[in-house]
Short mmCIF file of N, CA and C and ligand atoms in Angstrom, two decimals:
data_model
loop_
_atom_site.label_atom_id
_atom_site.label_comp_id
_atom_site.label_asym_id
_atom_site.label_seq_id
_atom_site.Cartn_x
_atom_site.Cartn_y
_atom_site.Cartn_z
N UNK A 1 1.99 16.92 -14.18
CA UNK A 1 1.07 17.09 -13.54
C UNK A 1 1.05 16.52 -12.72
N UNK A 2 0.38 17.26 -11.55
CA UNK A 2 0.59 16.59 -10.13
C UNK A 2 -0.56 15.54 -10.26
N UNK A 3 -0.18 14.12 -9.50
CA UNK A 3 -1.58 13.33 -9.27
C UNK A 3 -1.27 12.69 -7.58
N UNK A 4 -2.51 11.84 -7.45
CA UNK A 4 -2.13 11.58 -6.04
C UNK A 4 -2.62 10.22 -5.93
N UNK A 5 -1.55 9.17 -5.03
CA UNK A 5 -2.15 7.84 -4.79
C UNK A 5 -2.40 7.62 -3.39
N UNK A 6 -2.84 6.47 -3.21
CA UNK A 6 -3.13 5.75 -1.70
C UNK A 6 -1.58 5.08 -1.80
N UNK A 7 -1.52 4.95 -0.22
CA UNK A 7 -0.26 4.33 -0.04
C UNK A 7 -0.82 3.90 1.32
N UNK A 8 -0.18 2.44 1.93
CA UNK A 8 -0.78 1.64 2.68
C UNK A 8 0.69 0.59 3.52
N UNK A 9 1.19 0.99 4.18
CA UNK A 9 2.04 0.92 4.94
C UNK A 9 1.78 -0.44 5.99
N UNK A 10 1.76 -1.83 5.28
CA UNK A 10 0.84 -2.96 5.73
C UNK A 10 1.32 -3.21 7.17
N UNK A 11 0.17 -3.69 8.04
CA UNK A 11 0.78 -4.43 9.03
C UNK A 11 2.00 -5.04 9.13
N UNK A 12 3.11 -5.65 8.44
CA UNK A 12 3.86 -6.26 8.46
C UNK A 12 5.08 -5.19 8.51
N UNK A 13 4.89 -4.27 7.70
CA UNK A 13 5.36 -3.24 7.85
C UNK A 13 6.04 -2.15 8.97
N UNK A 14 4.80 -2.18 9.64
CA UNK A 14 4.61 -1.50 11.03
C UNK A 14 5.32 -2.35 11.99
N UNK A 15 4.95 -3.77 11.96
CA UNK A 15 5.00 -4.68 13.31
C UNK A 15 6.82 -4.78 13.06
N UNK A 16 7.67 -4.35 11.60
CA UNK A 16 8.73 -4.54 11.66
C UNK A 16 9.56 -3.19 11.94
N UNK A 17 8.87 -2.02 11.91
CA UNK A 17 9.12 -1.38 12.33
C UNK A 17 10.13 -0.47 11.50
N UNK A 18 9.45 -0.77 9.96
CA UNK A 18 9.79 0.06 9.05
C UNK A 18 9.29 1.04 8.25
N UNK A 19 8.21 1.73 9.12
CA UNK A 19 7.73 2.93 8.57
C UNK A 19 8.81 3.95 8.36
N UNK A 20 9.06 4.38 9.24
CA UNK A 20 10.18 5.77 8.90
C UNK A 20 11.26 5.51 7.75
N UNK A 21 11.61 3.97 7.55
CA UNK A 21 12.13 4.06 6.48
C UNK A 21 11.73 3.96 5.11
N UNK A 22 10.15 3.56 5.56
CA UNK A 22 9.63 3.68 4.28
C UNK A 22 8.84 5.11 3.92
N UNK A 23 8.75 5.54 5.22
CA UNK A 23 7.94 7.31 4.61
C UNK A 23 9.08 7.75 4.18
N UNK A 24 10.57 7.94 4.60
CA UNK A 24 11.61 8.68 4.10
C UNK A 24 12.08 8.28 2.41
N UNK A 25 11.74 6.95 1.90
CA UNK A 25 12.17 6.82 0.25
C UNK A 25 11.02 8.10 0.19
N UNK A 26 9.78 7.83 0.25
CA UNK A 26 8.88 8.62 -0.17
C UNK A 26 9.11 10.01 -0.52
N UNK A 27 9.51 10.23 0.89
CA UNK A 27 10.02 11.73 0.98
C UNK A 27 11.35 12.54 -0.05
N UNK A 28 12.33 11.17 0.00
CA UNK A 28 13.59 11.27 -0.67
C UNK A 28 12.69 11.60 -2.00
N UNK A 29 12.20 10.52 -2.84
CA UNK A 29 11.86 10.65 -4.33
C UNK A 29 11.39 11.80 -4.43
N UNK A 30 10.81 12.55 -3.51
CA UNK A 30 10.31 13.98 -3.64
C UNK A 30 9.11 14.02 -3.80
N UNK A 31 8.31 13.16 -3.36
CA UNK A 31 6.79 13.01 -3.30
C UNK A 31 6.10 13.63 -1.82
N UNK A 32 5.16 14.23 -1.62
CA UNK A 32 4.64 14.71 -0.55
C UNK A 32 4.15 14.08 -0.05
N UNK A 33 3.56 13.75 0.92
CA UNK A 33 2.47 13.27 2.01
C UNK A 33 1.77 14.55 2.29
N UNK A 34 0.46 14.12 1.95
CA UNK A 34 -0.97 14.95 1.78
C UNK A 34 -1.99 14.42 3.46
N UNK A 35 -1.90 12.67 3.82
CA UNK A 35 -2.54 12.57 4.07
C UNK A 35 -1.82 11.53 5.03
N UNK A 36 -1.74 11.44 6.15
CA UNK A 36 -1.08 10.10 6.67
C UNK A 36 -1.45 9.80 7.92
N UNK A 37 -1.72 8.48 8.29
CA UNK A 37 -2.59 8.01 9.80
C UNK A 37 -2.36 6.32 9.92
N UNK A 38 -2.12 6.34 11.32
CA UNK A 38 -1.48 5.24 12.09
C UNK A 38 -3.43 4.33 11.96
N UNK A 39 -3.74 3.41 11.56
CA UNK A 39 -4.79 2.93 12.28
C UNK A 39 -5.17 1.47 11.93
N UNK A 40 -6.27 0.54 12.79
CA UNK A 40 -6.39 -0.43 12.64
C UNK A 40 -7.94 -0.31 11.64
N UNK A 41 -7.62 -1.58 10.59
CA UNK A 41 -8.47 -1.50 9.82
C UNK A 41 -9.81 -2.34 9.98
N UNK A 42 -10.69 -1.61 10.01
CA UNK A 42 -12.34 -2.64 10.03
C UNK A 42 -12.14 -3.32 9.01
N UNK A 43 -12.94 -4.35 9.22
CA UNK A 43 -12.87 -5.64 7.84
C UNK A 43 -13.63 -5.24 6.93
N UNK A 44 -14.58 -4.29 6.96
CA UNK A 44 -15.35 -3.45 5.79
C UNK A 44 -14.73 -2.61 5.40
N UNK A 45 -13.70 -2.27 5.73
CA UNK A 45 -13.36 -1.42 4.46
C UNK A 45 -12.20 -2.06 3.79
N UNK A 46 -11.29 -3.02 4.77
CA UNK A 46 -10.47 -4.09 3.99
C UNK A 46 -11.14 -4.91 2.81
N UNK A 47 -12.16 -5.19 2.80
CA UNK A 47 -13.30 -5.75 1.88
C UNK A 47 -13.42 -4.74 1.18
N UNK A 48 -13.55 -3.60 0.57
CA UNK A 48 -13.61 -2.50 -0.56
C UNK A 48 -13.17 -2.50 -0.61
N UNK A 49 -11.82 -2.36 0.43
CA UNK A 49 -10.79 -1.99 -1.02
C UNK A 49 -9.86 -3.12 -1.59
N UNK A 50 -10.12 -4.46 -1.23
CA UNK A 50 -9.82 -5.61 -2.06
C UNK A 50 -11.06 -6.36 -2.54
N UNK A 51 -11.65 -5.75 -3.14
CA UNK A 51 -12.99 -6.07 -3.73
C UNK A 51 -12.83 -7.24 -4.89
N UNK A 52 -11.84 -6.77 -5.79
CA UNK A 52 -11.13 -7.21 -6.76
C UNK A 52 -10.59 -8.68 -6.74
N UNK A 53 -10.43 -8.70 -5.36
CA UNK A 53 -9.49 -9.89 -5.57
C UNK A 53 -10.48 -10.67 -4.28
N UNK A 54 -11.68 -10.79 -4.15
CA UNK A 54 -13.03 -11.44 -3.78
C UNK A 54 -12.73 -13.22 -4.41
N UNK A 55 -13.03 -14.36 -4.15
CA UNK A 55 -12.91 -15.34 -4.40
C UNK A 55 -11.58 -16.11 -4.91
N UNK A 56 -10.63 -15.15 -4.68
CA UNK A 56 -9.38 -15.68 -4.81
C UNK A 56 -8.64 -16.57 -3.79
N UNK A 57 -7.53 -17.76 -3.94
CA UNK A 57 -7.24 -18.39 -2.75
C UNK A 57 -6.79 -17.68 -1.81
N UNK A 58 -6.27 -16.62 -2.03
CA UNK A 58 -5.60 -15.83 -1.02
C UNK A 58 -6.18 -14.68 -0.14
N UNK A 59 -7.33 -14.55 -1.07
CA UNK A 59 -8.57 -13.54 -0.32
C UNK A 59 -8.38 -13.50 1.08
N UNK A 60 -9.14 -14.37 1.96
CA UNK A 60 -9.16 -14.77 3.11
C UNK A 60 -7.88 -14.40 4.16
N UNK A 61 -7.24 -14.92 3.51
CA UNK A 61 -5.98 -14.65 3.88
C UNK A 61 -5.44 -13.20 4.19
N UNK A 62 -5.54 -12.23 3.07
CA UNK A 62 -5.78 -11.19 3.04
C UNK A 62 -6.15 -10.03 3.87
N UNK A 63 -7.46 -10.45 3.59
CA UNK A 63 -8.57 -9.53 4.88
C UNK A 63 -7.76 -9.81 6.35
N UNK A 64 -7.97 -11.48 6.70
CA UNK A 64 -6.66 -11.46 8.20
C UNK A 64 -5.84 -10.36 8.46
N UNK A 65 -4.79 -10.51 7.22
CA UNK A 65 -3.53 -9.97 7.58
C UNK A 65 -3.71 -8.45 7.72
N UNK A 66 -4.83 -8.25 6.98
CA UNK A 66 -4.54 -6.39 6.99
C UNK A 66 -5.41 -5.84 7.94
N UNK A 67 -6.06 -6.79 8.56
CA UNK A 67 -7.00 -6.46 9.64
C UNK A 67 -6.24 -6.99 10.93
N UNK A 68 -5.04 -7.37 11.09
CA UNK A 68 -4.85 -8.29 12.17
C UNK A 68 -3.91 -7.09 12.89
N UNK A 69 -3.35 -5.98 12.16
CA UNK A 69 -2.52 -5.10 13.35
C UNK A 69 -2.94 -3.87 12.56
N UNK A 70 -2.24 -3.08 13.16
CA UNK A 70 -2.23 -1.20 13.30
C UNK A 70 -1.51 -1.25 11.70
N UNK A 71 -2.02 -0.11 10.54
CA UNK A 71 -1.03 -0.31 9.09
C UNK A 71 -1.11 0.94 9.54
N UNK A 72 -0.47 1.52 8.29
CA UNK A 72 -0.46 3.20 8.32
C UNK A 72 -0.86 3.35 6.82
N UNK A 73 -1.77 4.20 6.26
CA UNK A 73 -2.87 4.39 5.02
C UNK A 73 -2.05 6.20 5.35
N UNK A 74 -2.02 6.50 3.94
CA UNK A 74 -1.11 7.62 3.34
C UNK A 74 -1.70 7.91 2.10
N UNK A 75 -1.83 9.52 2.27
CA UNK A 75 -2.18 9.73 0.72
C UNK A 75 -0.79 10.87 0.01
N UNK A 76 -0.17 10.64 -1.17
CA UNK A 76 0.65 11.15 -1.46
C UNK A 76 0.97 11.40 -2.89
N UNK A 77 1.42 12.75 -2.90
CA UNK A 77 1.02 13.59 -4.13
C UNK A 77 2.44 13.78 -4.72
N UNK A 78 2.61 13.93 -6.29
CA UNK A 78 3.04 14.52 -7.30
C UNK A 78 3.28 14.27 -8.16
N UNK A 79 4.12 14.80 -9.24
CA UNK A 79 4.37 13.97 -10.73
C UNK A 79 4.12 12.90 -11.27
N UNK A 80 3.36 12.51 -11.74
CA UNK A 80 3.26 11.01 -11.70
C UNK A 80 3.61 10.15 -10.61
N UNK A 81 3.10 10.56 -9.53
CA UNK A 81 3.09 10.12 -8.25
C UNK A 81 2.40 8.40 -8.38
N UNK A 82 1.34 7.74 -9.20
CA UNK A 82 0.83 6.40 -9.07
C UNK A 82 2.43 5.43 -9.33
N UNK A 83 2.80 6.05 -10.83
CA UNK A 83 3.96 5.30 -10.97
C UNK A 83 4.92 5.19 -10.27
N UNK A 84 5.51 6.81 -9.75
CA UNK A 84 6.63 6.80 -9.22
C UNK A 84 6.70 5.64 -7.73
N UNK A 85 5.44 5.75 -6.93
CA UNK A 85 5.47 4.92 -5.99
C UNK A 85 5.68 3.36 -6.22
N UNK A 86 5.14 2.74 -7.41
CA UNK A 86 5.12 2.17 -7.61
C UNK A 86 6.39 1.48 -7.93
N UNK A 87 7.17 2.30 -8.49
CA UNK A 87 8.34 2.07 -8.84
C UNK A 87 9.13 1.83 -7.55
N UNK A 88 8.87 2.50 -6.56
CA UNK A 88 9.29 2.97 -5.04
C UNK A 88 8.95 1.12 -4.05
N UNK A 89 7.83 0.79 -4.51
CA UNK A 89 7.44 -0.68 -3.82
C UNK A 89 8.11 -1.75 -4.62
N UNK A 90 8.52 -1.56 -6.05
CA UNK A 90 8.63 -3.13 -6.65
C UNK A 90 7.60 -3.39 -6.74
N UNK A 91 7.66 -4.94 -7.44
CA UNK A 91 6.96 -5.93 -8.00
C UNK A 91 5.94 -6.72 -6.76
N UNK A 92 4.43 -7.04 -7.33
CA UNK A 92 4.35 -7.49 -5.94
C UNK A 92 4.56 -8.67 -4.98
N UNK A 93 5.57 -9.68 -6.06
CA UNK A 93 6.58 -10.28 -5.48
C UNK A 93 7.94 -9.63 -4.87
N UNK A 94 8.30 -10.07 -3.84
CA UNK A 94 8.86 -9.30 -3.56
C UNK A 94 10.75 -9.95 -4.24
N UNK A 95 10.48 -11.24 -4.06
CA UNK A 95 11.89 -12.35 -4.58
C UNK A 95 11.80 -12.50 -5.89
N UNK A 96 10.20 -12.65 -6.45
CA UNK A 96 10.59 -12.79 -8.02
C UNK A 96 10.19 -11.61 -8.95
N UNK A 97 9.63 -10.48 -8.53
CA UNK A 97 9.46 -9.30 -9.15
C UNK A 97 10.12 -8.19 -8.60
N UNK A 98 10.34 -7.49 -8.21
CA UNK A 98 10.70 -6.22 -7.31
C UNK A 98 12.24 -6.52 -7.26
N UNK A 99 12.52 -5.53 -7.64
CA UNK A 99 14.02 -5.31 -7.67
C UNK A 99 14.95 -5.36 -6.55
N UNK A 100 15.95 -5.34 -6.46
CA UNK A 100 16.62 -5.04 -5.14
C UNK A 100 16.86 -3.31 -5.24
N UNK A 101 16.71 -2.53 -4.30
CA UNK A 101 16.75 -0.96 -3.96
C UNK A 101 15.21 -1.11 -3.74
N UNK A 102 14.41 -1.61 -4.33
CA UNK A 102 12.73 -1.20 -3.74
C UNK A 102 12.15 -1.86 -3.07
N UNK A 103 10.99 -1.32 -2.29
CA UNK A 103 10.81 -1.73 -0.68
C UNK A 103 10.66 -3.07 -0.90
N UNK A 104 10.34 -3.55 -1.60
CA UNK A 104 9.45 -4.76 -1.70
C UNK A 104 10.75 -5.91 -1.60
N UNK A 105 11.87 -5.32 -2.96
CA UNK A 105 12.87 -6.16 -2.92
C UNK A 105 14.01 -6.03 -1.67
N UNK A 106 13.69 -4.67 -0.97
CA UNK A 106 15.29 -5.05 0.01
C UNK A 106 14.32 -5.58 1.04
N UNK A 107 13.26 -5.28 1.60
CA UNK A 107 12.38 -5.90 3.10
C UNK A 107 11.93 -7.20 2.93
N UNK A 108 11.32 -7.58 1.40
CA UNK A 108 10.09 -8.82 1.61
C UNK A 108 10.59 -10.20 1.59
N UNK A 109 9.73 -11.26 2.05
CA UNK A 109 10.11 -12.55 1.24
C UNK A 109 8.80 -13.07 0.48
N UNK A 110 7.76 -12.47 1.39
CA UNK A 110 6.53 -13.74 0.42
C UNK A 110 5.38 -12.58 0.21
N UNK A 111 4.47 -13.26 -0.66
CA UNK A 111 3.78 -12.48 -1.64
C UNK A 111 2.86 -11.79 -0.74
N UNK A 112 2.22 -12.08 0.28
CA UNK A 112 1.55 -11.63 1.20
C UNK A 112 2.13 -10.79 1.88
N UNK A 113 3.04 -11.18 2.54
CA UNK A 113 3.49 -9.75 3.26
C UNK A 113 5.04 -9.28 2.72
N UNK A 114 4.10 -7.93 1.72
CA UNK A 114 4.87 -7.85 1.06
C UNK A 114 5.01 -5.68 1.33
N UNK A 115 4.64 -5.93 2.74
CA UNK A 115 4.95 -4.31 2.90
C UNK A 115 4.07 -2.95 2.61
N UNK A 116 4.17 -3.06 1.08
CA UNK A 116 3.20 -1.78 1.37
C UNK A 116 2.20 -2.06 0.00
N UNK A 117 1.26 -0.90 -0.08
CA UNK A 117 0.33 -0.90 -1.63
C UNK A 117 0.25 0.28 -2.23
N UNK A 118 -0.02 0.53 -3.03
CA UNK A 118 -0.35 1.62 -3.60
C UNK A 118 -1.07 1.26 -4.82
N UNK A 119 -1.85 2.69 -5.08
CA UNK A 119 -2.51 2.12 -6.58
C UNK A 119 -2.40 2.31 -7.92
N UNK A 120 -3.09 1.61 -8.57
CA UNK A 120 -2.01 0.74 -9.41
C UNK A 120 -2.82 1.72 -10.93
N UNK A 121 -3.69 2.74 -10.62
CA UNK A 121 -4.03 3.49 -11.47
C UNK A 121 -4.69 5.12 -11.13
N UNK A 122 -5.18 5.67 -12.19
CA UNK A 122 -6.00 6.79 -11.81
C UNK A 122 -6.80 6.74 -11.32
N UNK A 123 -7.68 5.42 -11.72
CA UNK A 123 -9.30 5.61 -10.78
C UNK A 123 -9.21 4.78 -9.62
N UNK A 124 -8.21 3.47 -9.52
CA UNK A 124 -7.72 3.15 -8.33
C UNK A 124 -7.97 4.10 -7.41
N UNK A 125 -6.77 5.19 -7.92
CA UNK A 125 -6.51 6.03 -6.56
C UNK A 125 -7.62 6.90 -5.97
N UNK A 126 -8.21 7.42 -6.99
CA UNK A 126 -9.74 7.93 -6.66
C UNK A 126 -10.49 7.09 -5.71
N UNK A 127 -10.54 6.08 -6.16
CA UNK A 127 -11.60 5.02 -5.49
C UNK A 127 -11.04 4.71 -3.99
N UNK A 128 -9.69 4.50 -4.10
CA UNK A 128 -8.60 3.97 -2.70
C UNK A 128 -8.91 5.10 -1.77
N UNK A 129 -8.86 6.14 -2.36
CA UNK A 129 -8.42 7.48 -1.48
C UNK A 129 -9.73 7.44 -0.59
N UNK A 130 -10.58 8.03 -1.60
CA UNK A 130 -12.31 7.66 -1.14
C UNK A 130 -12.75 6.79 -0.02
N UNK A 131 -12.20 5.78 -0.09
CA UNK A 131 -12.69 4.80 1.11
C UNK A 131 -11.26 4.84 1.98
N UNK A 132 -10.35 5.63 2.24
CA UNK A 132 -9.53 5.46 3.32
C UNK A 132 -9.27 6.80 4.00
N UNK A 133 -9.75 8.07 3.09
CA UNK A 133 -9.79 9.09 3.39
C UNK A 133 -11.21 10.06 2.59
N UNK A 134 -12.20 9.36 3.21
CA UNK A 134 -13.54 9.98 2.57
C UNK A 134 -13.63 11.68 2.81
N UNK A 135 -12.84 12.31 3.64
CA UNK A 135 -12.93 13.76 4.00
C UNK A 135 -12.07 14.45 3.00
N UNK A 136 -10.97 13.79 2.42
CA UNK A 136 -10.14 14.65 1.79
C UNK A 136 -10.93 15.34 0.51
P1 CMP B 201 -1.41 -5.44 -3.00
O1 CMP B 201 -0.21 -4.94 -3.84
O2 CMP B 201 -1.74 -4.59 -2.00
O3 CMP B 201 -2.59 -5.73 -3.74
C1 CMP B 201 -3.47 -7.48 -3.63
C2 CMP B 201 -2.42 -7.68 -2.16
O4 CMP B 201 -2.86 -9.12 -2.14
C3 CMP B 201 -0.91 -8.21 -3.10
O5 CMP B 201 -0.18 -6.78 -2.40
C4 CMP B 201 -0.34 -9.14 -1.65
O6 CMP B 201 -0.36 -8.51 -0.24
C5 CMP B 201 -1.69 -9.80 -1.62
N1 CMP B 201 -1.66 -10.77 -2.89
C6 CMP B 201 -1.25 -10.78 -4.22
N2 CMP B 201 -0.98 -12.08 -4.92
C7 CMP B 201 -0.76 -12.70 -3.50
C8 CMP B 201 -0.41 -14.21 -3.42
N3 CMP B 201 -0.74 -15.28 -4.43
N4 CMP B 201 -0.61 -15.20 -2.27
C9 CMP B 201 -1.09 -14.17 -1.18
N5 CMP B 201 -0.86 -12.65 -1.35
C10 CMP B 201 -1.39 -12.49 -2.22
#
């Protein structure tokens, strides 16, 4: 069964010129892009997206980072799209958790600057797609 997930190529990925590389990996996996937009994120959108992290030590820095430059927001579709993109992304910590061959494992060094975000469950995907693409 096909499902959808929200993917962000974060400002570090855009600034480093990795948008094409990351989109190519998504497409080569067989996942389909159903929405794609370069945008600078309003603080309220970032706060809503990352609401579960409010109060954590990295929260303020995370909001500054996500709103600090353009990012690419996308909705990606395919069979098991949520797990498939998380496999492509690798674990949150690019060095300790992400395998070589994953996006974070190949291109990342620091947990905050981990290049991409992908929804972690069907409930998160529905919530996050509603935040970033309310008209979809
Ligand atoms: P993401 O998958 O988008 O979900 C939450 C984000 O918070 C995460 O990727 C990182 O960018 C950031 N993050 C999580 N843990 C830490 C941490 N310990 N230090 C800094 N940033 C973090």
